[in-house]
Amino acid sequence: MHFRDFIPPLIGLALALAGFFLRRAAQKKASAAAADGAPAKWPKRRKTLWTVLSVIGIWIFLVNILPLIFGDLPHEELTVSIIPPRAEFSVFGYTPSTTMVVGWGVMAALIFIALLLRIFVIPRLEIVPRRIQNVLEALVELAEGYSSSKTVYLGQPMFGYIFTVGAVLLGYAVAELIGFRSPSSDITFTFALSLISFVMANWYGFRQRSVRGRLKSLASPSPLLMPIRIVTDLANPVSMACRLFGNTVSGMIVMDLVYSFLGSAAVGIPSVLGLYFNVFAALVQAFIFITLTLININEATTE
């Protein structure tokens, strides 16, 4: 380790400090301009500029100081497998996949959080909701309102299922953001979830219209189209499973490419990109999955 190795982190530290103090000076000028009633357009722009300079300096400092402390990251070949690896333990002779373990963990965490909220935060439901109860009721009403806008009123079981799907997929997105592989990147999970939605749609269809009415709807407008309608209905869960799986895996591959390309410079940037590829994109896919589920239920229950 030579002195020249410390030059880049020192430059980054100098830029960060310069941006910090220049930002403070710009903040004072902006406050003085606001007090005098003068336009504060340029002081605000300078404040933003010095903030960006400070962030860049911090990034340069961390990127160059971390390898000096912990050493360079080993160069590894980038490999991506659509089949998740198996865990290092077995349950009654069965070795689950890592995505299954993550799924168990997320569901256990959601159940634990729900119990904490119900026992300690909201031990008794109030007629006029406040704080946490108000937030929870707003979320439930949002799920109920959106479900009712896409389908006829089918009761609380459907709203509970839609809310649960959204909460689970959100939990999987958070798990992927902190470094775990999302269960929605496992085709077996997405297909199982799509199959549940398929069964639920047909169950509501048989309940609302009877077996005869459901079969009659498949033969509409002509009995000759009934085989095509059946194949179309059977293809829906496959399409939904592949869509959710493909988008999750693509986001995972993009993040692996970013980490592989940046190497030791992967400080901060993957976290920002992960908010899009691991969280925002996952929430969009969860919304699409829920919407398709409601559309299928609506088609199965309406004339």
PDB file of C-alpha atoms in Angstrom:
ATOM      1  CA  MET A   1       0.000   0.000   0.000  1.00  0.00           C
ATOM      2  CA  HIS A   2       1.536   3.288  -1.154  1.00  0.00           C
ATOM      3  CA  PHE A   3       0.700   6.927  -0.597  1.00  0.00           C
ATOM      4  CA  ARG A   4      -0.637   7.241  -4.146  1.00  0.00           C
ATOM      5  CA  ASP A   5      -3.343   4.754  -3.229  1.00  0.00           C
ATOM      6  CA  PHE A   6      -4.765   7.343  -0.815  1.00  0.00           C
ATOM      7  CA  ILE A   7      -4.890  10.155  -3.388  1.00  0.00           C
ATOM      8  CA  PRO A   8      -8.327   9.222  -4.924  1.00  0.00           C
ATOM      9  CA  PRO A   9     -10.111   8.917  -1.531  1.00  0.00           C
ATOM     10  CA  LEU A  10      -8.524  12.191  -0.396  1.00  0.00           C
ATOM     11  CA  ILE A  11      -9.763  13.886  -3.559  1.00  0.00           C
ATOM     12  CA  GLY A  12     -13.228  12.512  -2.929  1.00  0.00           C
ATOM     13  CA  LEU A  13     -13.126  13.687   0.686  1.00  0.00           C
ATOM     14  CA  ALA A  14     -12.012  17.149  -0.433  1.00  0.00           C
ATOM     15  CA  LEU A  15     -14.863  17.362  -2.946  1.00  0.00           C
ATOM     16  CA  ALA A  16     -17.365  16.236  -0.311  1.00  0.00           C
ATOM     17  CA  LEU A  17     -16.175  18.836   2.205  1.00  0.00           C
ATOM     18  CA  ALA A  18     -16.050  21.569  -0.439  1.00  0.00           C
ATOM     19  CA  GLY A  19     -19.595  20.748  -1.546  1.00  0.00           C
ATOM     20  CA  PHE A  20     -20.774  20.716   2.079  1.00  0.00           C
ATOM     21  CA  PHE A  21     -19.384  24.157   2.957  1.00  0.00           C
ATOM     22  CA  LEU A  22     -20.375  25.704  -0.378  1.00  0.00           C
ATOM     23  CA  ARG A  23     -23.872  24.346   0.133  1.00  0.00           C
ATOM     24  CA  ARG A  24     -24.043  25.986   3.558  1.00  0.00           C
ATOM     25  CA  ALA A  25     -22.937  29.294   2.031  1.00  0.00           C
ATOM     26  CA  ALA A  26     -25.559  28.956  -0.722  1.00  0.00           C
ATOM     27  CA  GLN A  27     -28.179  28.171   1.927  1.00  0.00           C
ATOM     28  CA  LYS A  28     -27.344  31.376   3.806  1.00  0.00           C
ATOM     29  CA  LYS A  29     -27.520  33.415   0.588  1.00  0.00           C
ATOM     30  CA  ALA A  30     -30.874  31.851  -0.285  1.00  0.00           C
ATOM     31  CA  SER A  31     -32.226  32.662   3.206  1.00  0.00           C
ATOM     32  CA  ALA A  32     -30.948  36.255   2.945  1.00  0.00           C
ATOM     33  CA  ALA A  33     -32.480  36.664  -0.514  1.00  0.00           C
ATOM     34  CA  ALA A  34     -35.807  35.334   0.740  1.00  0.00           C
ATOM     35  CA  ALA A  35     -35.725  37.749   3.684  1.00  0.00           C
ATOM     36  CA  ASP A  36     -35.057  40.720   1.359  1.00  0.00           C
ATOM     37  CA  GLY A  37     -37.773  39.615  -1.031  1.00  0.00           C
ATOM     38  CA  ALA A  38     -35.270  39.112  -3.853  1.00  0.00           C
ATOM     39  CA  PRO A  39     -35.637  36.159  -6.259  1.00  0.00           C
ATOM     40  CA  ALA A  40     -33.772  33.141  -4.904  1.00  0.00           C
ATOM     41  CA  LYS A  41     -33.545  31.243  -8.190  1.00  0.00           C
ATOM     42  CA  TRP A  42     -29.767  31.250  -8.556  1.00  0.00           C
ATOM     43  CA  PRO A  43     -28.961  30.574  -4.858  1.00  0.00           C
ATOM     44  CA  LYS A  44     -31.246  27.528  -4.985  1.00  0.00           C
ATOM     45  CA  ARG A  45     -29.553  26.269  -8.129  1.00  0.00           C
ATOM     46  CA  ARG A  46     -26.131  26.701  -6.549  1.00  0.00           C
ATOM     47  CA  LYS A  47     -27.364  24.848  -3.474  1.00  0.00           C
ATOM     48  CA  THR A  48     -28.433  21.931  -5.657  1.00  0.00           C
ATOM     49  CA  LEU A  49     -25.125  22.016  -7.530  1.00  0.00           C
ATOM     50  CA  TRP A  50     -23.046  21.889  -4.339  1.00  0.00           C
ATOM     51  CA  THR A  51     -25.240  19.085  -2.988  1.00  0.00           C
ATOM     52  CA  VAL A  52     -24.534  17.022  -6.094  1.00  0.00           C
ATOM     53  CA  LEU A  53     -20.818  17.798  -5.771  1.00  0.00           C
ATOM     54  CA  SER A  54     -20.845  16.644  -2.143  1.00  0.00           C
ATOM     55  CA  VAL A  55     -22.633  13.386  -3.025  1.00  0.00           C
ATOM     56  CA  ILE A  56     -20.145  12.692  -5.829  1.00  0.00           C
ATOM     57  CA  GLY A  57     -17.255  13.360  -3.456  1.00  0.00           C
ATOM     58  CA  ILE A  58     -18.679  10.951  -0.867  1.00  0.00           C
ATOM     59  CA  TRP A  59     -19.108   8.287  -3.566  1.00  0.00           C
ATOM     60  CA  ILE A  60     -15.522   8.718  -4.806  1.00  0.00           C
ATOM     61  CA  PHE A  61     -14.248   8.527  -1.222  1.00  0.00           C
ATOM     62  CA  LEU A  62     -16.170   5.338  -0.364  1.00  0.00           C
ATOM     63  CA  VAL A  63     -15.372   3.617  -3.661  1.00  0.00           C
ATOM     64  CA  ASN A  64     -11.646   4.122  -3.133  1.00  0.00           C
ATOM     65  CA  ILE A  65     -11.342   3.751   0.639  1.00  0.00           C
ATOM     66  CA  LEU A  66     -13.315   0.517   1.032  1.00  0.00           C
ATOM     67  CA  PRO A  67     -10.927  -1.553  -1.153  1.00  0.00           C
ATOM     68  CA  LEU A  68      -7.999  -0.198   0.883  1.00  0.00           C
ATOM     69  CA  ILE A  69      -9.655  -1.399   4.091  1.00  0.00           C
ATOM     70  CA  PHE A  70     -11.230  -4.680   2.994  1.00  0.00           C
ATOM     71  CA  GLY A  71      -9.330  -5.440  -0.215  1.00  0.00           C
ATOM     72  CA  ASP A  72     -10.578  -5.686  -3.788  1.00  0.00           C
ATOM     73  CA  LEU A  73     -13.574  -7.848  -4.535  1.00  0.00           C
ATOM     74  CA  PRO A  74     -12.696 -11.141  -6.247  1.00  0.00           C
ATOM     75  CA  HIS A  75     -13.563 -11.281  -9.918  1.00  0.00           C
ATOM     76  CA  GLU A  76     -16.209 -13.942 -10.417  1.00  0.00           C
ATOM     77  CA  GLU A  77     -17.966 -15.191 -13.496  1.00  0.00           C
ATOM     78  CA  LEU A  78     -21.522 -13.954 -13.732  1.00  0.00           C
ATOM     79  CA  THR A  79     -23.920 -16.883 -13.777  1.00  0.00           C
ATOM     80  CA  VAL A  80     -27.688 -16.618 -13.617  1.00  0.00           C
ATOM     81  CA  SER A  81     -29.931 -19.626 -13.107  1.00  0.00           C
ATOM     82  CA  ILE A  82     -33.688 -19.464 -13.513  1.00  0.00           C
ATOM     83  CA  ILE A  83     -33.898 -22.472 -11.192  1.00  0.00           C
ATOM     84  CA  PRO A  84     -33.245 -21.358  -7.599  1.00  0.00           C
ATOM     85  CA  PRO A  85     -30.626 -23.314  -5.628  1.00  0.00           C
ATOM     86  CA  ARG A  86     -31.576 -25.679  -2.844  1.00  0.00           C
ATOM     87  CA  ALA A  87     -31.201 -24.848   0.834  1.00  0.00           C
ATOM     88  CA  GLU A  88     -28.527 -26.474   2.975  1.00  0.00           C
ATOM     89  CA  PHE A  89     -31.045 -28.276   5.191  1.00  0.00           C
ATOM     90  CA  SER A  90     -33.941 -30.636   4.721  1.00  0.00           C
ATOM     91  CA  VAL A  91     -37.392 -30.951   6.269  1.00  0.00           C
ATOM     92  CA  PHE A  92     -38.519 -34.567   6.722  1.00  0.00           C
ATOM     93  CA  GLY A  93     -36.155 -35.595   3.946  1.00  0.00           C
ATOM     94  CA  TYR A  94     -37.239 -32.815   1.577  1.00  0.00           C
ATOM     95  CA  THR A  95     -34.744 -30.082   0.679  1.00  0.00           C
ATOM     96  CA  PRO A  96     -36.612 -26.844  -0.065  1.00  0.00           C
ATOM     97  CA  SER A  97     -35.384 -24.225  -2.492  1.00  0.00           C
ATOM     98  CA  THR A  98     -33.951 -20.962  -1.201  1.00  0.00           C
ATOM     99  CA  THR A  99     -36.916 -19.062  -2.631  1.00  0.00           C
ATOM    100  CA  MET A 100     -39.278 -21.301  -0.675  1.00  0.00           C
ATOM    101  CA  VAL A 101     -37.357 -20.524   2.518  1.00  0.00           C
ATOM    102  CA  VAL A 102     -37.545 -16.797   1.760  1.00  0.00           C
ATOM    103  CA  GLY A 103     -41.265 -17.175   1.121  1.00  0.00           C
ATOM    104  CA  TRP A 104     -41.740 -18.892   4.477  1.00  0.00           C
ATOM    105  CA  GLY A 105     -39.761 -16.129   6.160  1.00  0.00           C
ATOM    106  CA  VAL A 106     -41.781 -13.322   4.548  1.00  0.00           C
ATOM    107  CA  MET A 107     -45.091 -14.970   5.405  1.00  0.00           C
ATOM    108  CA  ALA A 108     -43.937 -15.580   8.987  1.00  0.00           C
ATOM    109  CA  ALA A 109     -42.872 -11.926   9.241  1.00  0.00           C
ATOM    110  CA  LEU A 110     -46.249 -10.723   7.933  1.00  0.00           C
ATOM    111  CA  ILE A 111     -48.121 -12.940  10.401  1.00  0.00           C
ATOM    112  CA  PHE A 112     -45.862 -11.762  13.239  1.00  0.00           C
ATOM    113  CA  ILE A 113     -46.397  -8.097  12.333  1.00  0.00           C
ATOM    114  CA  ALA A 114     -50.160  -8.648  12.111  1.00  0.00           C
ATOM    115  CA  LEU A 115     -50.192 -10.272  15.574  1.00  0.00           C
ATOM    116  CA  LEU A 116     -48.129  -7.430  17.047  1.00  0.00           C
ATOM    117  CA  LEU A 117     -50.489  -4.859  15.584  1.00  0.00           C
ATOM    118  CA  ARG A 118     -53.588  -6.696  16.774  1.00  0.00           C
ATOM    119  CA  ILE A 119     -52.371  -7.501  20.293  1.00  0.00           C
ATOM    120  CA  PHE A 120     -50.252  -4.487  21.262  1.00  0.00           C
ATOM    121  CA  VAL A 121     -51.047  -1.614  18.876  1.00  0.00           C
ATOM    122  CA  ILE A 122     -54.785  -2.141  18.260  1.00  0.00           C
ATOM    123  CA  PRO A 123     -56.020  -4.360  21.123  1.00  0.00           C
ATOM    124  CA  ARG A 124     -59.541  -3.005  20.648  1.00  0.00           C
ATOM    125  CA  LEU A 125     -61.005  -1.644  17.412  1.00  0.00           C
ATOM    126  CA  GLU A 126     -62.378   1.864  17.816  1.00  0.00           C
ATOM    127  CA  ILE A 127     -65.532   3.149  16.173  1.00  0.00           C
ATOM    128  CA  VAL A 128     -63.691   6.276  15.078  1.00  0.00           C
ATOM    129  CA  PRO A 129     -60.334   4.969  13.795  1.00  0.00           C
ATOM    130  CA  ARG A 130     -57.134   6.790  14.666  1.00  0.00           C
ATOM    131  CA  ARG A 131     -53.449   6.447  13.765  1.00  0.00           C
ATOM    132  CA  ILE A 132     -52.499   2.871  12.845  1.00  0.00           C
ATOM    133  CA  GLN A 133     -56.090   1.647  12.705  1.00  0.00           C
ATOM    134  CA  ASN A 134     -56.929   4.528  10.380  1.00  0.00           C
ATOM    135  CA  VAL A 135     -54.044   3.589   8.049  1.00  0.00           C
ATOM    136  CA  LEU A 136     -54.979  -0.097   8.031  1.00  0.00           C
ATOM    137  CA  GLU A 137     -58.634   0.632   7.360  1.00  0.00           C
ATOM    138  CA  ALA A 138     -57.626   2.956   4.515  1.00  0.00           C
ATOM    139  CA  LEU A 139     -55.562   0.153   2.945  1.00  0.00           C
ATOM    140  CA  VAL A 140     -58.424  -2.331   3.319  1.00  0.00           C
ATOM    141  CA  GLU A 141     -60.878   0.153   1.838  1.00  0.00           C
ATOM    142  CA  LEU A 142     -58.471   0.748  -1.050  1.00  0.00           C
ATOM    143  CA  ALA A 143     -58.322  -2.983  -1.819  1.00  0.00           C
ATOM    144  CA  GLU A 144     -62.094  -3.312  -1.421  1.00  0.00           C
ATOM    145  CA  GLY A 145     -62.822  -0.287  -3.576  1.00  0.00           C
ATOM    146  CA  TYR A 146     -60.505  -1.367  -6.379  1.00  0.00           C
ATOM    147  CA  SER A 147     -61.859  -4.920  -6.297  1.00  0.00           C
ATOM    148  CA  SER A 148     -65.445  -3.680  -6.406  1.00  0.00           C
ATOM    149  CA  SER A 149     -64.642  -1.387  -9.342  1.00  0.00           C
ATOM    150  CA  LYS A 150     -63.454  -4.364 -11.400  1.00  0.00           C
ATOM    151  CA  THR A 151     -66.034  -6.946 -10.285  1.00  0.00           C
ATOM    152  CA  VAL A 152     -69.476  -7.173  -8.770  1.00  0.00           C
ATOM    153  CA  TYR A 153     -69.612  -7.313  -4.971  1.00  0.00           C
ATOM    154  CA  LEU A 154     -68.486 -10.827  -4.077  1.00  0.00           C
ATOM    155  CA  GLY A 155     -67.864 -10.518  -0.347  1.00  0.00           C
ATOM    156  CA  GLN A 156     -64.936 -10.218   2.007  1.00  0.00           C
ATOM    157  CA  PRO A 157     -63.104 -13.471   1.044  1.00  0.00           C
ATOM    158  CA  MET A 158     -62.175 -11.983  -2.340  1.00  0.00           C
ATOM    159  CA  PHE A 159     -61.034  -8.689  -0.803  1.00  0.00           C
ATOM    160  CA  GLY A 160     -58.967 -10.598   1.743  1.00  0.00           C
ATOM    161  CA  TYR A 161     -57.333 -12.650  -1.007  1.00  0.00           C
ATOM    162  CA  ILE A 162     -56.510  -9.561  -3.090  1.00  0.00           C
ATOM    163  CA  PHE A 163     -55.089  -7.758  -0.050  1.00  0.00           C
ATOM    164  CA  THR A 164     -53.027 -10.823   0.904  1.00  0.00           C
ATOM    165  CA  VAL A 165     -51.570 -11.177  -2.601  1.00  0.00           C
ATOM    166  CA  GLY A 166     -50.525  -7.523  -2.571  1.00  0.00           C
ATOM    167  CA  ALA A 167     -48.964  -7.775   0.904  1.00  0.00           C
ATOM    168  CA  VAL A 168     -47.053 -10.977   0.072  1.00  0.00           C
ATOM    169  CA  LEU A 169     -45.662  -9.651  -3.218  1.00  0.00           C
ATOM    170  CA  LEU A 170     -44.653  -6.427  -1.476  1.00  0.00           C
ATOM    171  CA  GLY A 171     -42.868  -8.471   1.191  1.00  0.00           C
ATOM    172  CA  TYR A 172     -41.040 -10.432  -1.514  1.00  0.00           C
ATOM    173  CA  ALA A 173     -39.926  -7.161  -3.142  1.00  0.00           C
ATOM    174  CA  VAL A 174     -38.504  -5.924   0.170  1.00  0.00           C
ATOM    175  CA  ALA A 175     -36.747  -9.271   0.698  1.00  0.00           C
ATOM    176  CA  GLU A 176     -35.135  -8.988  -2.743  1.00  0.00           C
ATOM    177  CA  LEU A 177     -34.074  -5.414  -2.007  1.00  0.00           C
ATOM    178  CA  ILE A 178     -32.085  -6.533   1.051  1.00  0.00           C
ATOM    179  CA  GLY A 179     -30.310  -9.297  -0.851  1.00  0.00           C
ATOM    180  CA  PHE A 180     -32.545 -12.378  -0.933  1.00  0.00           C
ATOM    181  CA  ARG A 181     -33.861 -13.989  -4.086  1.00  0.00           C
ATOM    182  CA  SER A 182     -37.541 -13.245  -4.488  1.00  0.00           C
ATOM    183  CA  PRO A 183     -39.888 -16.249  -4.563  1.00  0.00           C
ATOM    184  CA  SER A 184     -41.612 -14.617  -7.547  1.00  0.00           C
ATOM    185  CA  SER A 185     -38.433 -15.424  -9.524  1.00  0.00           C
ATOM    186  CA  ASP A 186     -39.362 -19.092  -9.094  1.00  0.00           C
ATOM    187  CA  ILE A 187     -41.761 -20.322 -11.781  1.00  0.00           C
ATOM    188  CA  THR A 188     -43.255 -22.891  -9.407  1.00  0.00           C
ATOM    189  CA  PHE A 189     -44.388 -20.158  -7.021  1.00  0.00           C
ATOM    190  CA  THR A 190     -45.829 -17.890  -9.720  1.00  0.00           C
ATOM    191  CA  PHE A 191     -47.643 -20.831 -11.291  1.00  0.00           C
ATOM    192  CA  ALA A 192     -49.060 -21.894  -7.900  1.00  0.00           C
ATOM    193  CA  LEU A 193     -50.279 -18.345  -7.260  1.00  0.00           C
ATOM    194  CA  SER A 194     -51.816 -18.148 -10.737  1.00  0.00           C
ATOM    195  CA  LEU A 195     -53.481 -21.521 -10.221  1.00  0.00           C
ATOM    196  CA  ILE A 196     -55.073 -20.260  -6.994  1.00  0.00           C
ATOM    197  CA  SER A 197     -56.432 -17.240  -8.886  1.00  0.00           C
ATOM    198  CA  PHE A 198     -57.726 -19.552 -11.633  1.00  0.00           C
ATOM    199  CA  VAL A 199     -59.522 -21.792  -9.136  1.00  0.00           C
ATOM    200  CA  MET A 200     -60.923 -18.770  -7.323  1.00  0.00           C
ATOM    201  CA  ALA A 201     -62.287 -17.259 -10.558  1.00  0.00           C
ATOM    202  CA  ASN A 202     -64.033 -20.479 -11.519  1.00  0.00           C
ATOM    203  CA  TRP A 203     -65.321 -21.035  -7.989  1.00  0.00           C
ATOM    204  CA  TYR A 204     -66.952 -17.610  -8.028  1.00  0.00           C
ATOM    205  CA  GLY A 205     -68.242 -18.342 -11.522  1.00  0.00           C
ATOM    206  CA  PHE A 206     -69.917 -21.585 -10.447  1.00  0.00           C
ATOM    207  CA  ARG A 207     -71.248 -19.988  -7.258  1.00  0.00           C
ATOM    208  CA  GLN A 208     -72.747 -16.960  -8.992  1.00  0.00           C
ATOM    209  CA  ARG A 209     -74.069 -18.638 -12.144  1.00  0.00           C
ATOM    210  CA  SER A 210     -74.286 -22.359 -11.276  1.00  0.00           C
ATOM    211  CA  VAL A 211     -72.520 -25.083 -13.228  1.00  0.00           C
ATOM    212  CA  ARG A 212     -75.010 -24.873 -16.067  1.00  0.00           C
ATOM    213  CA  GLY A 213     -74.721 -21.097 -16.338  1.00  0.00           C
ATOM    214  CA  ARG A 214     -70.912 -21.246 -16.275  1.00  0.00           C
ATOM    215  CA  LEU A 215     -70.811 -23.850 -19.040  1.00  0.00           C
ATOM    216  CA  LYS A 216     -73.367 -21.841 -21.002  1.00  0.00           C
ATOM    217  CA  SER A 217     -71.124 -18.769 -20.801  1.00  0.00           C
ATOM    218  CA  LEU A 218     -68.236 -20.785 -22.221  1.00  0.00           C
ATOM    219  CA  ALA A 219     -70.451 -21.745 -25.168  1.00  0.00           C
ATOM    220  CA  SER A 220     -71.392 -18.120 -25.872  1.00  0.00           C
ATOM    221  CA  PRO A 221     -71.968 -16.831 -28.524  1.00  0.00           C
ATOM    222  CA  SER A 222     -71.694 -20.202 -30.277  1.00  0.00           C
ATOM    223  CA  PRO A 223     -71.151 -23.764 -29.004  1.00  0.00           C
ATOM    224  CA  LEU A 224     -68.430 -24.111 -31.636  1.00  0.00           C
ATOM    225  CA  LEU A 225     -66.322 -21.630 -29.642  1.00  0.00           C
ATOM    226  CA  MET A 226     -66.526 -23.625 -26.409  1.00  0.00           C
ATOM    227  CA  PRO A 227     -63.224 -25.542 -26.941  1.00  0.00           C
ATOM    228  CA  ILE A 228     -61.450 -22.274 -27.723  1.00  0.00           C
ATOM    229  CA  ARG A 229     -62.914 -20.611 -24.622  1.00  0.00           C
ATOM    230  CA  ILE A 230     -61.816 -23.537 -22.453  1.00  0.00           C
ATOM    231  CA  VAL A 231     -58.278 -23.431 -23.855  1.00  0.00           C
ATOM    232  CA  THR A 232     -58.204 -19.659 -23.330  1.00  0.00           C
ATOM    233  CA  ASP A 233     -59.269 -20.021 -19.699  1.00  0.00           C
ATOM    234  CA  LEU A 234     -56.673 -22.735 -19.116  1.00  0.00           C
ATOM    235  CA  ALA A 235     -53.984 -20.543 -20.701  1.00  0.00           C
ATOM    236  CA  ASN A 236     -54.725 -17.603 -18.371  1.00  0.00           C
ATOM    237  CA  PRO A 237     -52.863 -18.959 -15.307  1.00  0.00           C
ATOM    238  CA  VAL A 238     -49.893 -19.969 -17.489  1.00  0.00           C
ATOM    239  CA  SER A 239     -49.743 -16.473 -18.983  1.00  0.00           C
ATOM    240  CA  MET A 240     -50.029 -14.783 -15.585  1.00  0.00           C
ATOM    241  CA  ALA A 241     -47.354 -17.036 -14.081  1.00  0.00           C
ATOM    242  CA  CYS A 242     -44.896 -16.448 -16.924  1.00  0.00           C
ATOM    243  CA  ARG A 243     -45.479 -12.680 -16.874  1.00  0.00           C
ATOM    244  CA  LEU A 244     -44.781 -12.330 -13.149  1.00  0.00           C
ATOM    245  CA  PHE A 245     -41.845 -14.754 -13.310  1.00  0.00           C
ATOM    246  CA  GLY A 246     -40.256 -13.170 -16.390  1.00  0.00           C
ATOM    247  CA  ASN A 247     -40.385  -9.607 -15.096  1.00  0.00           C
ATOM    248  CA  THR A 248     -38.973 -10.578 -11.704  1.00  0.00           C
ATOM    249  CA  VAL A 249     -36.130 -12.602 -13.230  1.00  0.00           C
ATOM    250  CA  SER A 250     -35.290  -9.815 -15.686  1.00  0.00           C
ATOM    251  CA  GLY A 251     -34.957  -7.332 -12.823  1.00  0.00           C
ATOM    252  CA  MET A 252     -32.761  -9.783 -10.923  1.00  0.00           C
ATOM    253  CA  ILE A 253     -30.506 -10.269 -13.974  1.00  0.00           C
ATOM    254  CA  VAL A 254     -30.176  -6.507 -14.491  1.00  0.00           C
ATOM    255  CA  MET A 255     -29.090  -6.019 -10.876  1.00  0.00           C
ATOM    256  CA  ASP A 256     -26.574  -8.884 -11.140  1.00  0.00           C
ATOM    257  CA  LEU A 257     -25.146  -7.253 -14.274  1.00  0.00           C
ATOM    258  CA  VAL A 258     -24.856  -3.918 -12.460  1.00  0.00           C
ATOM    259  CA  TYR A 259     -22.985  -5.490  -9.542  1.00  0.00           C
ATOM    260  CA  SER A 260     -20.734  -7.438 -11.909  1.00  0.00           C
ATOM    261  CA  PHE A 261     -19.954  -4.382 -14.056  1.00  0.00           C
ATOM    262  CA  LEU A 262     -19.286  -1.945 -11.209  1.00  0.00           C
ATOM    263  CA  GLY A 263     -17.294  -4.360  -9.036  1.00  0.00           C
ATOM    264  CA  SER A 264     -15.731  -2.422  -6.151  1.00  0.00           C
ATOM    265  CA  ALA A 265     -17.476   0.739  -7.369  1.00  0.00           C
ATOM    266  CA  ALA A 266     -20.880  -0.748  -6.525  1.00  0.00           C
ATOM    267  CA  VAL A 267     -21.534   1.701  -3.698  1.00  0.00           C
ATOM    268  CA  GLY A 268     -24.872   3.468  -3.601  1.00  0.00           C
ATOM    269  CA  ILE A 269     -25.706   3.057  -7.293  1.00  0.00           C
ATOM    270  CA  PRO A 270     -27.156  -0.496  -6.998  1.00  0.00           C
ATOM    271  CA  SER A 271     -29.288   0.649  -4.067  1.00  0.00           C
ATOM    272  CA  VAL A 272     -30.856   3.414  -6.143  1.00  0.00           C
ATOM    273  CA  LEU A 273     -31.390   1.126  -9.135  1.00  0.00           C
ATOM    274  CA  GLY A 274     -32.736  -1.579  -6.818  1.00  0.00           C
ATOM    275  CA  LEU A 275     -35.557   0.743  -5.742  1.00  0.00           C
ATOM    276  CA  TYR A 276     -36.783   0.560  -9.331  1.00  0.00           C
ATOM    277  CA  PHE A 277     -35.942  -2.981 -10.452  1.00  0.00           C
ATOM    278  CA  ASN A 278     -36.613  -4.698  -7.105  1.00  0.00           C
ATOM    279  CA  VAL A 279     -39.403  -2.589  -5.619  1.00  0.00           C
ATOM    280  CA  PHE A 280     -41.178  -0.340  -8.126  1.00  0.00           C
ATOM    281  CA  ALA A 281     -41.189  -2.878 -10.961  1.00  0.00           C
ATOM    282  CA  ALA A 282     -42.278  -5.613  -8.528  1.00  0.00           C
ATOM    283  CA  LEU A 283     -45.157  -3.465  -7.270  1.00  0.00           C
ATOM    284  CA  VAL A 284     -46.233  -2.769 -10.848  1.00  0.00           C
ATOM    285  CA  GLN A 285     -46.257  -6.509 -11.574  1.00  0.00           C
ATOM    286  CA  ALA A 286     -48.219  -7.139  -8.371  1.00  0.00           C
ATOM    287  CA  PHE A 287     -50.779  -4.551  -9.485  1.00  0.00           C
ATOM    288  CA  ILE A 288     -51.005  -6.174 -12.936  1.00  0.00           C
ATOM    289  CA  PHE A 289     -51.409  -9.633 -11.406  1.00  0.00           C
ATOM    290  CA  ILE A 290     -54.193  -8.425  -9.103  1.00  0.00           C
ATOM    291  CA  THR A 291     -55.916  -6.627 -11.975  1.00  0.00           C
ATOM    292  CA  LEU A 292     -55.801  -9.727 -14.200  1.00  0.00           C
ATOM    293  CA  THR A 293     -57.170 -11.830 -11.344  1.00  0.00           C
ATOM    294  CA  LEU A 294     -60.110  -9.450 -10.924  1.00  0.00           C
ATOM    295  CA  ILE A 295     -60.728  -9.376 -14.675  1.00  0.00           C
ATOM    296  CA  ASN A 296     -60.848 -13.169 -14.792  1.00  0.00           C
ATOM    297  CA  ILE A 297     -63.234 -13.257 -11.834  1.00  0.00           C
ATOM    298  CA  ASN A 298     -65.437 -10.637 -13.478  1.00  0.00           C
ATOM    299  CA  GLU A 299     -65.558 -12.573 -16.756  1.00  0.00           C
ATOM    300  CA  ALA A 300     -66.499 -15.754 -14.883  1.00  0.00           C
ATOM    301  CA  THR A 301     -69.304 -14.143 -12.870  1.00  0.00           C
ATOM    302  CA  THR A 302     -70.974 -11.725 -15.300  1.00  0.00           C
ATOM    303  CA  GLU A 303     -73.300 -12.480 -18.162  1.00  0.00           C
TER     304      GLU A 303
END
